[in-house]
Short mmCIF file of C-alpha atoms in Angstrom, two decimals:
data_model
loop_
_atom_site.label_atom_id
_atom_site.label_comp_id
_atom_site.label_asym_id
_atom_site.label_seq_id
_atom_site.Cartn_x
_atom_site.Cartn_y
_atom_site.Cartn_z
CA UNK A 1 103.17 -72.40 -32.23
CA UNK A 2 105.10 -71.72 -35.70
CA UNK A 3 108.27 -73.69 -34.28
CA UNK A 4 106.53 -76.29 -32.40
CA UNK A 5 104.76 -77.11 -36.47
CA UNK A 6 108.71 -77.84 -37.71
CA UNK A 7 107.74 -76.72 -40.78
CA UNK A 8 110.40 -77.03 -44.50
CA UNK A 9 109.76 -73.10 -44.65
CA UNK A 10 107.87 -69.75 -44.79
CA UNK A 11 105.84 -68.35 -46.86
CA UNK A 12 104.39 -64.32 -45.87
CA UNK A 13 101.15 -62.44 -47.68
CA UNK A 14 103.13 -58.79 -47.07
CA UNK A 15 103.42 -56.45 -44.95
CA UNK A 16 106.28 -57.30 -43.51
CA UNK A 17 106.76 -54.51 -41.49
CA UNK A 18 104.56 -51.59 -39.97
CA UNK A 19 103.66 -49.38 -40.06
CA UNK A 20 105.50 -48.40 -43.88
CA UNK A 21 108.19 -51.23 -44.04
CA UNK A 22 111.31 -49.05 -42.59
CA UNK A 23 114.51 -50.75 -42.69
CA UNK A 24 115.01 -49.82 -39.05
CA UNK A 25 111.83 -51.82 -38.07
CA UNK A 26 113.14 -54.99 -39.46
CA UNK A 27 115.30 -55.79 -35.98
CA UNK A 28 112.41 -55.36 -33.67
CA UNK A 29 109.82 -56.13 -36.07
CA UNK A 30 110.84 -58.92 -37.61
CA UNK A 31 114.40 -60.69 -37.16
CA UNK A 32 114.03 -61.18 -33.36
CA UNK A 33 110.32 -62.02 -33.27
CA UNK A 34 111.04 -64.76 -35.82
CA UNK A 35 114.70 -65.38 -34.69
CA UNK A 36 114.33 -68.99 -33.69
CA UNK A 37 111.99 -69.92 -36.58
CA UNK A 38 114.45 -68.13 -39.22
CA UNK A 39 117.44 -70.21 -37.65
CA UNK A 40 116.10 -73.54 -39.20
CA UNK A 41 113.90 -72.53 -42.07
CA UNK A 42 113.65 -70.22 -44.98
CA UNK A 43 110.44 -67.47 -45.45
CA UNK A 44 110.03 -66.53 -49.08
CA UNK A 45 107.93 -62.84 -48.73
CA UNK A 46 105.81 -60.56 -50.98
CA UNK A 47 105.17 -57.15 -51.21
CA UNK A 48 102.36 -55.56 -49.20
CA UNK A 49 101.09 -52.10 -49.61
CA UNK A 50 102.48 -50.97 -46.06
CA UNK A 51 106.28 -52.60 -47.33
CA UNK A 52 105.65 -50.20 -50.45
CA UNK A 53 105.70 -47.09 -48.15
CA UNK A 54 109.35 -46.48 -47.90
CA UNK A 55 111.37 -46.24 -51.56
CA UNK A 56 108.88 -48.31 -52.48
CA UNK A 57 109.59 -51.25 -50.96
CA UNK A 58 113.49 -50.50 -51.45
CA UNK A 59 114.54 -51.92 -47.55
CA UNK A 60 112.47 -55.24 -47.93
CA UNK A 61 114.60 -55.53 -51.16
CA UNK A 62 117.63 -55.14 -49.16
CA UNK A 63 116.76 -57.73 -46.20
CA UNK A 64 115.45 -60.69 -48.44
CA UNK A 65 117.62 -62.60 -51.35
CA UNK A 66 115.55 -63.78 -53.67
CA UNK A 67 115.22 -65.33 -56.80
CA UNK A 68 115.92 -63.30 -59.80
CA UNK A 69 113.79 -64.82 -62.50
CA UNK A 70 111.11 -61.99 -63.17
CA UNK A 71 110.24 -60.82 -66.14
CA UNK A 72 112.52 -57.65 -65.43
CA UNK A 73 115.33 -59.64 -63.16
CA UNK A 74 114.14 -57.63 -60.07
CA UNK A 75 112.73 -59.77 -56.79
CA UNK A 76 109.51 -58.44 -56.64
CA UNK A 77 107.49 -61.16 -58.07
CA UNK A 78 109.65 -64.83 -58.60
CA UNK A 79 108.91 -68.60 -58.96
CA UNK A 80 110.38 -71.14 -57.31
CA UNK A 81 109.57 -74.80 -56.89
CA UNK A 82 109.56 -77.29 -53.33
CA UNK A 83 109.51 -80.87 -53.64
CA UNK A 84 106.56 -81.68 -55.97
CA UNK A 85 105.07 -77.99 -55.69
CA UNK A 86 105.46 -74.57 -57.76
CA UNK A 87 104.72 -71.59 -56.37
CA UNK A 88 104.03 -67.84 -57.80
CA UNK A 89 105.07 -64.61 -56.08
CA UNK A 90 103.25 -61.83 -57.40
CA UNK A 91 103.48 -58.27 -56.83
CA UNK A 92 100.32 -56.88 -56.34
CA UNK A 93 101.14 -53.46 -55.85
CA UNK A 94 101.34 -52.02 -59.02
CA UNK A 95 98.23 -50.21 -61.01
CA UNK A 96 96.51 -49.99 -57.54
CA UNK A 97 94.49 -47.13 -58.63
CA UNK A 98 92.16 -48.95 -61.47
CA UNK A 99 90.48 -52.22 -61.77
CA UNK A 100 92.80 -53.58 -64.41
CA UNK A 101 96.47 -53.18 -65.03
CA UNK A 102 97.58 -50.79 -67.60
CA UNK A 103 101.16 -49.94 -67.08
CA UNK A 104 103.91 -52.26 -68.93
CA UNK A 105 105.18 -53.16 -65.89
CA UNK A 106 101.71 -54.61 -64.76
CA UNK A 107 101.10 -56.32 -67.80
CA UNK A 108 104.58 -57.68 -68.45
CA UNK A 109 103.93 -59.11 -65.05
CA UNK A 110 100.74 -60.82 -66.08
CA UNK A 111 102.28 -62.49 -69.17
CA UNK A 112 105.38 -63.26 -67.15
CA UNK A 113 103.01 -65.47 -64.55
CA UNK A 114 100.83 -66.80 -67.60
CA UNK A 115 103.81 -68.23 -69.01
CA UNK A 116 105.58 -69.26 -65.74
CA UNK A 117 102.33 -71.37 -65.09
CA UNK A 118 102.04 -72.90 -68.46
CA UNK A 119 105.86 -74.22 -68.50
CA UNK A 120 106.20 -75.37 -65.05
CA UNK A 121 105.22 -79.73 -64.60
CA UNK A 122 104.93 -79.50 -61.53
CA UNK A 123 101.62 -81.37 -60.11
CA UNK A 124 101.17 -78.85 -57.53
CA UNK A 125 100.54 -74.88 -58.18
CA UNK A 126 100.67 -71.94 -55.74
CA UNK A 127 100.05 -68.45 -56.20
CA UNK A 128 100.77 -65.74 -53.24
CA UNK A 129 100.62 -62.03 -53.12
CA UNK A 130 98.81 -59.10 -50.86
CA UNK A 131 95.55 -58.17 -51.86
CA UNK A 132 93.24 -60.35 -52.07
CA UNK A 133 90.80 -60.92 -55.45
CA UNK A 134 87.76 -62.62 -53.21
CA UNK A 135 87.38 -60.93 -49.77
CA UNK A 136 84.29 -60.70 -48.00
CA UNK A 137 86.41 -58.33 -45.33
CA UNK A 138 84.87 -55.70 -43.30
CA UNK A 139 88.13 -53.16 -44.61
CA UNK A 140 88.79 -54.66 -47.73
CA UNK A 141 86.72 -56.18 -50.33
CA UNK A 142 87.34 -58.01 -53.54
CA UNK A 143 90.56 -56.53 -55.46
CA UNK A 144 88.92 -56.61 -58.86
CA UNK A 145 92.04 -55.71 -60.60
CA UNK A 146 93.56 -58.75 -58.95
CA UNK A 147 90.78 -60.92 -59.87
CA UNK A 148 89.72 -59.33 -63.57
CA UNK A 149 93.62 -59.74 -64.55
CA UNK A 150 95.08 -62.93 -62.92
CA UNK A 151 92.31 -65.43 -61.62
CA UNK A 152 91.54 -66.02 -65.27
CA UNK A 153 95.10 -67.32 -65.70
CA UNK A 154 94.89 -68.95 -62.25
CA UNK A 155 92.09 -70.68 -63.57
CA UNK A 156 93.32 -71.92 -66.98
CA UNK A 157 96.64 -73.35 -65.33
CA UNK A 158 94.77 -75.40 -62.74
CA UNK A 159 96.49 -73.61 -59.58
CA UNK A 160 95.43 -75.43 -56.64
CA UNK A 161 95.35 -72.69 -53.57
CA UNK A 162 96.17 -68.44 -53.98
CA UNK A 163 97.40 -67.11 -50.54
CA UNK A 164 96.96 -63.73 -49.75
CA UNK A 165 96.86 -61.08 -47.18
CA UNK A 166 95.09 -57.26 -46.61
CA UNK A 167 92.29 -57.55 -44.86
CA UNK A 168 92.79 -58.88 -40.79
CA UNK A 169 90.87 -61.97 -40.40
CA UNK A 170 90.83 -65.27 -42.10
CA UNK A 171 88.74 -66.73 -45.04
CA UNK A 172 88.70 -69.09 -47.40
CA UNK A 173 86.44 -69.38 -50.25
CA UNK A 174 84.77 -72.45 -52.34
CA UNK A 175 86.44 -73.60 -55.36
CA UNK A 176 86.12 -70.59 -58.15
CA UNK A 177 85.47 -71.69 -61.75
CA UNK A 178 84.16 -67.82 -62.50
CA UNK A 179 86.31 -67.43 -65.72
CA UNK A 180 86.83 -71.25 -66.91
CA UNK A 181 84.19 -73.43 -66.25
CA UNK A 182 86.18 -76.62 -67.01
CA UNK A 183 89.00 -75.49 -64.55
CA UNK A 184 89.30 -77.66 -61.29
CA UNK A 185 88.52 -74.31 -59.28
CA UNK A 186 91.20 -72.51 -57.13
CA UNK A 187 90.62 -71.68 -53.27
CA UNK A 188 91.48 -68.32 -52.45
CA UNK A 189 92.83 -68.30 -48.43
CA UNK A 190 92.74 -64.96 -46.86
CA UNK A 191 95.83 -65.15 -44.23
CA UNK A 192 95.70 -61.80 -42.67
CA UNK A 193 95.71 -62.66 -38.95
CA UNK A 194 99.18 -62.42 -38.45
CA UNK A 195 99.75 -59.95 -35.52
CA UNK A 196 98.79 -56.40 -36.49
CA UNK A 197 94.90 -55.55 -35.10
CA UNK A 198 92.19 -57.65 -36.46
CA UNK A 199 89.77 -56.24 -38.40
CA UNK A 200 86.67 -58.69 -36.77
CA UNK A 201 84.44 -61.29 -38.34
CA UNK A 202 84.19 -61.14 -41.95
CA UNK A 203 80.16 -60.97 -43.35
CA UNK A 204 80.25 -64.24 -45.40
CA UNK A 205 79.73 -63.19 -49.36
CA UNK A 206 78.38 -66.01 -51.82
CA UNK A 207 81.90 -67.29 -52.38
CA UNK A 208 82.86 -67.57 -48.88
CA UNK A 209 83.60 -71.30 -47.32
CA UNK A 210 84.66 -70.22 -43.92
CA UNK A 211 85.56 -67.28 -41.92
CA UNK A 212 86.65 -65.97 -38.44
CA UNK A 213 88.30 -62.87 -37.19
CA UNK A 214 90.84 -64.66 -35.26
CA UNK A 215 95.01 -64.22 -35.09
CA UNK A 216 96.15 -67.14 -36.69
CA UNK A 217 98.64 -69.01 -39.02
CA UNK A 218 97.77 -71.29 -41.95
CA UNK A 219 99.52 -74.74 -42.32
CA UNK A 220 99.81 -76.43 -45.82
CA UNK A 221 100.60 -80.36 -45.83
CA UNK A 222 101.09 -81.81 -49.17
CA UNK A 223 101.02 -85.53 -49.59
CA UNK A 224 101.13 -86.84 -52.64
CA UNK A 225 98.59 -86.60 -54.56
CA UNK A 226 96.70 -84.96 -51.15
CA UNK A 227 96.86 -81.64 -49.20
CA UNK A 228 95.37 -80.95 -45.70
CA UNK A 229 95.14 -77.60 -44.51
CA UNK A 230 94.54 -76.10 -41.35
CA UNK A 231 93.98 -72.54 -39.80
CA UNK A 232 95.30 -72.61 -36.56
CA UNK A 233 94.59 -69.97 -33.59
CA UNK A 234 96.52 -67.88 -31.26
CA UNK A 235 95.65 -70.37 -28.42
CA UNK A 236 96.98 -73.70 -30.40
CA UNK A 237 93.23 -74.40 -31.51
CA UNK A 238 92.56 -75.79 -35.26
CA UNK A 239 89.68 -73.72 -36.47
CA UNK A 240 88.85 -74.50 -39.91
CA UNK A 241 90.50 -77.85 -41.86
CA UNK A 242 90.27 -78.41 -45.84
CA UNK A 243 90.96 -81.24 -47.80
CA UNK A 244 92.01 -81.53 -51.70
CA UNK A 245 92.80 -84.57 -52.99
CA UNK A 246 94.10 -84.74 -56.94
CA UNK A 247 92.44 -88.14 -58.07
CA UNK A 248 89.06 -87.84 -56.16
CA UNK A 249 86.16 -87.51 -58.41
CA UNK A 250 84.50 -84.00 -57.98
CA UNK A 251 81.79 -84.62 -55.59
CA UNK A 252 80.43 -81.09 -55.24
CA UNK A 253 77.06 -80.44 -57.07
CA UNK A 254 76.31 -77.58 -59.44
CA UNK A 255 74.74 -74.51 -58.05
CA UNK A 256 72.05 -73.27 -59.93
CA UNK A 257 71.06 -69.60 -60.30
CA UNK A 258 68.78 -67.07 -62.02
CA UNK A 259 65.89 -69.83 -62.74
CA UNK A 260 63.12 -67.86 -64.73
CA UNK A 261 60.10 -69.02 -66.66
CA UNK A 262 59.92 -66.53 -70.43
CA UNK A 263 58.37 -66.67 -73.65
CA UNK A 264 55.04 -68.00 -71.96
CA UNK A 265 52.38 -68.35 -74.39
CA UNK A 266 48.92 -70.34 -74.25
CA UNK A 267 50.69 -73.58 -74.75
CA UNK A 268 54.46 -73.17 -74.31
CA UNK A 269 56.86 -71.49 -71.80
CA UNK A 270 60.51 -71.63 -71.87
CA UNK A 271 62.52 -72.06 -68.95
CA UNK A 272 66.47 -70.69 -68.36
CA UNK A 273 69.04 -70.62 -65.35
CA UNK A 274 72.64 -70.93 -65.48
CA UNK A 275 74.91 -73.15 -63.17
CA UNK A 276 78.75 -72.62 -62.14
CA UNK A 277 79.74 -75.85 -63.35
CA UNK A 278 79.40 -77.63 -66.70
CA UNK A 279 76.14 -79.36 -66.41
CA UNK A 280 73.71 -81.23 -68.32
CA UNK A 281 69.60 -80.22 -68.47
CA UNK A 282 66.48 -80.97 -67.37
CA UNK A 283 63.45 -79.96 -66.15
CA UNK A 284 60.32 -81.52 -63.90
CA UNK A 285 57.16 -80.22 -64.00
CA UNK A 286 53.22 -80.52 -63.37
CA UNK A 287 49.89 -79.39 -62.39
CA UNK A 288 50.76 -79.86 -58.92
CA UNK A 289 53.54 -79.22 -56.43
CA UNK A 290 54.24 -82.73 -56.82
CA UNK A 291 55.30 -82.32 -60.19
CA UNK A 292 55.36 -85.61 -62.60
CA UNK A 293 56.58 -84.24 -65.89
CA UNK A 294 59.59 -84.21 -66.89
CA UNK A 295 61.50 -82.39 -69.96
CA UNK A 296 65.21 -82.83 -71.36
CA UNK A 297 67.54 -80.55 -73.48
CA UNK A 298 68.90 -83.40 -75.59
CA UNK A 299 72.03 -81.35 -76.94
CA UNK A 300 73.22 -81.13 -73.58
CA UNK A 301 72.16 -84.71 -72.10
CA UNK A 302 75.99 -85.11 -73.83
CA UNK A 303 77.24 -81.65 -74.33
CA UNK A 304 77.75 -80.04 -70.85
CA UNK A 305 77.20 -76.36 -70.16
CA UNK A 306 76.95 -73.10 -68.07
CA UNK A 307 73.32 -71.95 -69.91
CA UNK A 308 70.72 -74.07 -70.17
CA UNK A 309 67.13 -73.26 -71.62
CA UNK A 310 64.08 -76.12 -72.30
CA UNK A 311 60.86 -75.19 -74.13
CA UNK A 312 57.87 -76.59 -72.35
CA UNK A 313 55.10 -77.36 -75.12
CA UNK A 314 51.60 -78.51 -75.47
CA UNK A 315 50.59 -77.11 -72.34
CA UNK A 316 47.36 -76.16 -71.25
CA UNK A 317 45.46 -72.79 -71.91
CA UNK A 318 45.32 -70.67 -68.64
CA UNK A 319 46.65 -72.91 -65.77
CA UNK A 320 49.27 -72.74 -63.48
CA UNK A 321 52.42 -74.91 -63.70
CA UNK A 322 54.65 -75.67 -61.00
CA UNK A 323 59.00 -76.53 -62.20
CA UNK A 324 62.25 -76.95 -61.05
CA UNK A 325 65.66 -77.52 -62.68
CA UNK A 326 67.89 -80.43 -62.47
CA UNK A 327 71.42 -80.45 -63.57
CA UNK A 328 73.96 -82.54 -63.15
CA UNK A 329 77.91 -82.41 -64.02
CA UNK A 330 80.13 -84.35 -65.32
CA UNK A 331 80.65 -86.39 -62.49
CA UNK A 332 76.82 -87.34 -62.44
CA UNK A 333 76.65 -84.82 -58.87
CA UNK A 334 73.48 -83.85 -59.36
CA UNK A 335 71.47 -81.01 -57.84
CA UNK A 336 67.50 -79.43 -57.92
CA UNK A 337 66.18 -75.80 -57.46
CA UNK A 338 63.34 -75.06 -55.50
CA UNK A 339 59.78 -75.03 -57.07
CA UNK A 340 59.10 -71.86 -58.86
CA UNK A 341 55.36 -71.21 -60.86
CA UNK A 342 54.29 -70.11 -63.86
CA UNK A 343 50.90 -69.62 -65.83
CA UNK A 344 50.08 -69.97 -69.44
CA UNK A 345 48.16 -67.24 -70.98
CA UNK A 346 44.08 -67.50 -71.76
CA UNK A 347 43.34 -67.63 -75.87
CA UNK A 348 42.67 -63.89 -77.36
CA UNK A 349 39.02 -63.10 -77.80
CA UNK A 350 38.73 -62.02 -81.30
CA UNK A 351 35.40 -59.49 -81.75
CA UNK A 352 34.14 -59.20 -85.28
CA UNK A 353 32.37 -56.38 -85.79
CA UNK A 354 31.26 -56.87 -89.33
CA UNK A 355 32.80 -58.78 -92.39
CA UNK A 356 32.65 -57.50 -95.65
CA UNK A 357 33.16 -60.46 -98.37
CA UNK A 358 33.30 -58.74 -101.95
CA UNK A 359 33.29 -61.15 -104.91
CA UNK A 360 35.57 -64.41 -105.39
CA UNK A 361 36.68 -65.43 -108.58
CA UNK A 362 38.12 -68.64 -108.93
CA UNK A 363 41.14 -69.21 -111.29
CA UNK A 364 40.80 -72.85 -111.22
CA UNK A 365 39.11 -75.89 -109.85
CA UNK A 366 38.81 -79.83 -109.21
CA UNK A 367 37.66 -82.40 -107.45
CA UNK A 368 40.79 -82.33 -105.64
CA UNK A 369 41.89 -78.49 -105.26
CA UNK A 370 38.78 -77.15 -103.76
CA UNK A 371 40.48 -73.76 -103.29
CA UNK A 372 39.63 -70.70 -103.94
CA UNK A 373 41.83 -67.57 -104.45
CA UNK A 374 42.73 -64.40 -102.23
CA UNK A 375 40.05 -62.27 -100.88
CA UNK A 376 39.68 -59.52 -99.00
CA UNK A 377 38.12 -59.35 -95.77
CA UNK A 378 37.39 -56.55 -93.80
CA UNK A 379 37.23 -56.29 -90.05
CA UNK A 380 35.24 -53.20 -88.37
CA UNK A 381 33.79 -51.16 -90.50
CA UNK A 382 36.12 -48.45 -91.19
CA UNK A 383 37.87 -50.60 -93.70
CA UNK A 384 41.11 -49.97 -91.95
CA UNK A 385 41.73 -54.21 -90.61
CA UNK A 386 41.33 -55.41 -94.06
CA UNK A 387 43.60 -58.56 -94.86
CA UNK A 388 44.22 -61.39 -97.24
CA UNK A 389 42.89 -64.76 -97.03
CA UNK A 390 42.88 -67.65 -99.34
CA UNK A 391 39.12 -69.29 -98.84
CA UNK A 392 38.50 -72.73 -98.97
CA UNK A 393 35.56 -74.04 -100.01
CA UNK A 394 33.80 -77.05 -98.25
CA UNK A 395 32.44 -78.32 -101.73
CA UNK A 396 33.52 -81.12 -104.31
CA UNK A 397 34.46 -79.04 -107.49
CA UNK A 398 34.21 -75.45 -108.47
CA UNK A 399 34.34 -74.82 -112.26
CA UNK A 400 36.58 -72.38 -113.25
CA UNK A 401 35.67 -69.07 -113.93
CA UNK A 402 33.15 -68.77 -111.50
CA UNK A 403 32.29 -66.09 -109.72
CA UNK A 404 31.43 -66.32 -105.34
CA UNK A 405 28.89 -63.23 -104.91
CA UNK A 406 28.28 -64.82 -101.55
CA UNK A 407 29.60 -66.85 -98.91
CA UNK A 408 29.71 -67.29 -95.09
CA UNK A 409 31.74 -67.39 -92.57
CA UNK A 410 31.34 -70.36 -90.27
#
């Protein structure tokens, strides 16, 4: 199936060779199974865990030539560009026993691939290396040290598609924007299918565009300013197909999450929810299911973002309210959440037990300032609830100097 594709060359997720990358597997375990394939074309590797096994990886050093422009000179990470494409060789093996890299090799790695991205013009980016940072796998879940380190960087540099291996099976996920929200999203493609036992069907995880537990290859046809690519089966059979094209508009709505209704008083509620892409704000909202309202945050009708929040005001006292959110991005994709509820709270009932209402006297007075002065009034009769009030007085003029000795309270 590989030959009969013709493709310009190779490119391998690890593991080259089981079961712990021997140099006297690589005959019968690689050279003769891909004999005919590796007479026309060249296969540019990475590093798998298994290839790691023996002197660390020394014997796959010794079979492959390969470019020497790593941040230490060594071949196990390297760039290299194809036509109107750069890719990214990573090794992924090091500082497997954390969530984040920590040893100078690691993270002279990372800034090595930070600034290989940045300087490279190519319109094209591709990243490639073992374990996988999104994996919905039944043996191997998310690498967060993979994903907390590098898809930040993968993010910020616009790479297009990161190939990787580990887990037995095949998945791609949607386009991630989890670090930078203005990024164009990169596809992670899980390649893992390649011969060794399959690990079965992956469960699909929030981030997960398609799956299947299948043997398989992955093509990759750039043209242009478009790429098609296409999983393909033991059996010939194309089982998943994806599509980028550079210049299209992004036609994929925001997704909305965590939608809540706080702050709800008699009269107001504020609503909040977040969505993965930069988005503008709005919410609808009524008395009835059917809605009919509608409120805007104005600051982001023209400045896009992840958070949104609207204050609903001038409600009614004690009711029920039915809402959604509406966002749209910056592409005018738009998208709704279902109809959530919410119900404003009932006025406190104030009991006065007694008021006490000692004397007033007023500092000054005319026909315009009908006010009096402080006062104390006292709520309950314990005297502990006293407070201040400044009384008004429903009355034309007060002359100053007198004295209240009594008054109502109305």
């Amino acid at each position: 199936i590989m030959d009969s594709l013709n493709p310009d060359f190779l490119i391998h997720g690890g593991d080259v060779v089981y079961p712990s990358g021997e140099d006297f597997y690589y005959d019968q375990k690689f050279f003769i199974p891909y004999k005919n394939t590796l007479k026309n074309v060249c296969m540019f590797p990475s590093l798998g865990n298994h290839d790691v096994r023996t002197a660390n990886g020394q014997p796959y050093m010794d079979v492959f030539h390969l470019p020497v422009n790593s941040a230490t000179g060594a071949e196990r990470y390297y760039s290299y560009d194809y036509a109107n494409a750069h890719f990214v060789v990573v090794d992924s093996n090091m500082d497997g026993d954390k969530s984040y890299f920590y040893s100078p090799e690691a993270l002279a790695m990372k800034e090595w691939v930070r600034n290989d991205l940045a300087s490279t013009t190519k319109p094209w980016k591709f990243v490639y290396f073992h374990h996988a940072p999104y994996s919905a796998g039944m043996n191997h879940f998310s690498d967060m040290r993979m994903r907390n380190e590098l898809s930040p960087i993968f993010e910020q540099y616009n790479v297009d598609i990161v190939f990787t291996a580990h887990e037995h099976n095949y998945q791609r996920s949607t386009p991630r924007k989890d670090y930078v929200p203005t990024s164009n999203g990169v596809v992670y493609i899980v390649s893992g299918g390649g011969g060794a036992g399959l690990y079965g069907n992956p469960t699909p995880a929030e981030f997960t565009a398609a799956a299947a537990g299948k043997w398989h290859l992955t093509r990759i046809a750039v043209f242009n300013d478009t790429l098609v690519l296409h999983a393909i089966d033991n059996f010939g059979e194309i089982f998943d197909t994806y599509t980028l094209n550079k210049n299209a508009p992004d036609i994929t709505a925001p997704t909305i999450s965590l939608l809540d209704a706080s702050s709800i008083t008699s009269i107001s509620a504020a609503i909040n929810w977040q969505t993965d892409d930069l988005s503008n704000s709005k919410i609808e909202y009524g008395l009835t299911p059917s809605l009919g309202s509608t409120a805007t945050n104005l600051t982001q009708l023209t400045s896009y973002g992840n958070s949104h929040s609207i204050t609903l005001k001038n409600l009614e006292l004690g009711v029920t309210y039915y809402y959604r959110a509406v966002s749209c991005n910056l592409n005018n994709v738009c998208t709704a959440s279902d109809t959530q509820t919410f119900t404003t709270l009932n006025p406190p009932v104030v009991t006065l037990n007694a008021i006490n209402l000692g004397d007033v006297a007023i500092d000054s007075a005319t026909p315009t300032t009908d006010f009096g002065t402080w006062t104390g009034l006292q709520f309950g009769t314990d005297g502990a609830r006293a407070m201040a009030f400044l009384m008004k007085w429903g009355i034309v003029s007060i002359p100053a100097g007198a004295t209240i000795r009594k008054a109502t309270l109305q």
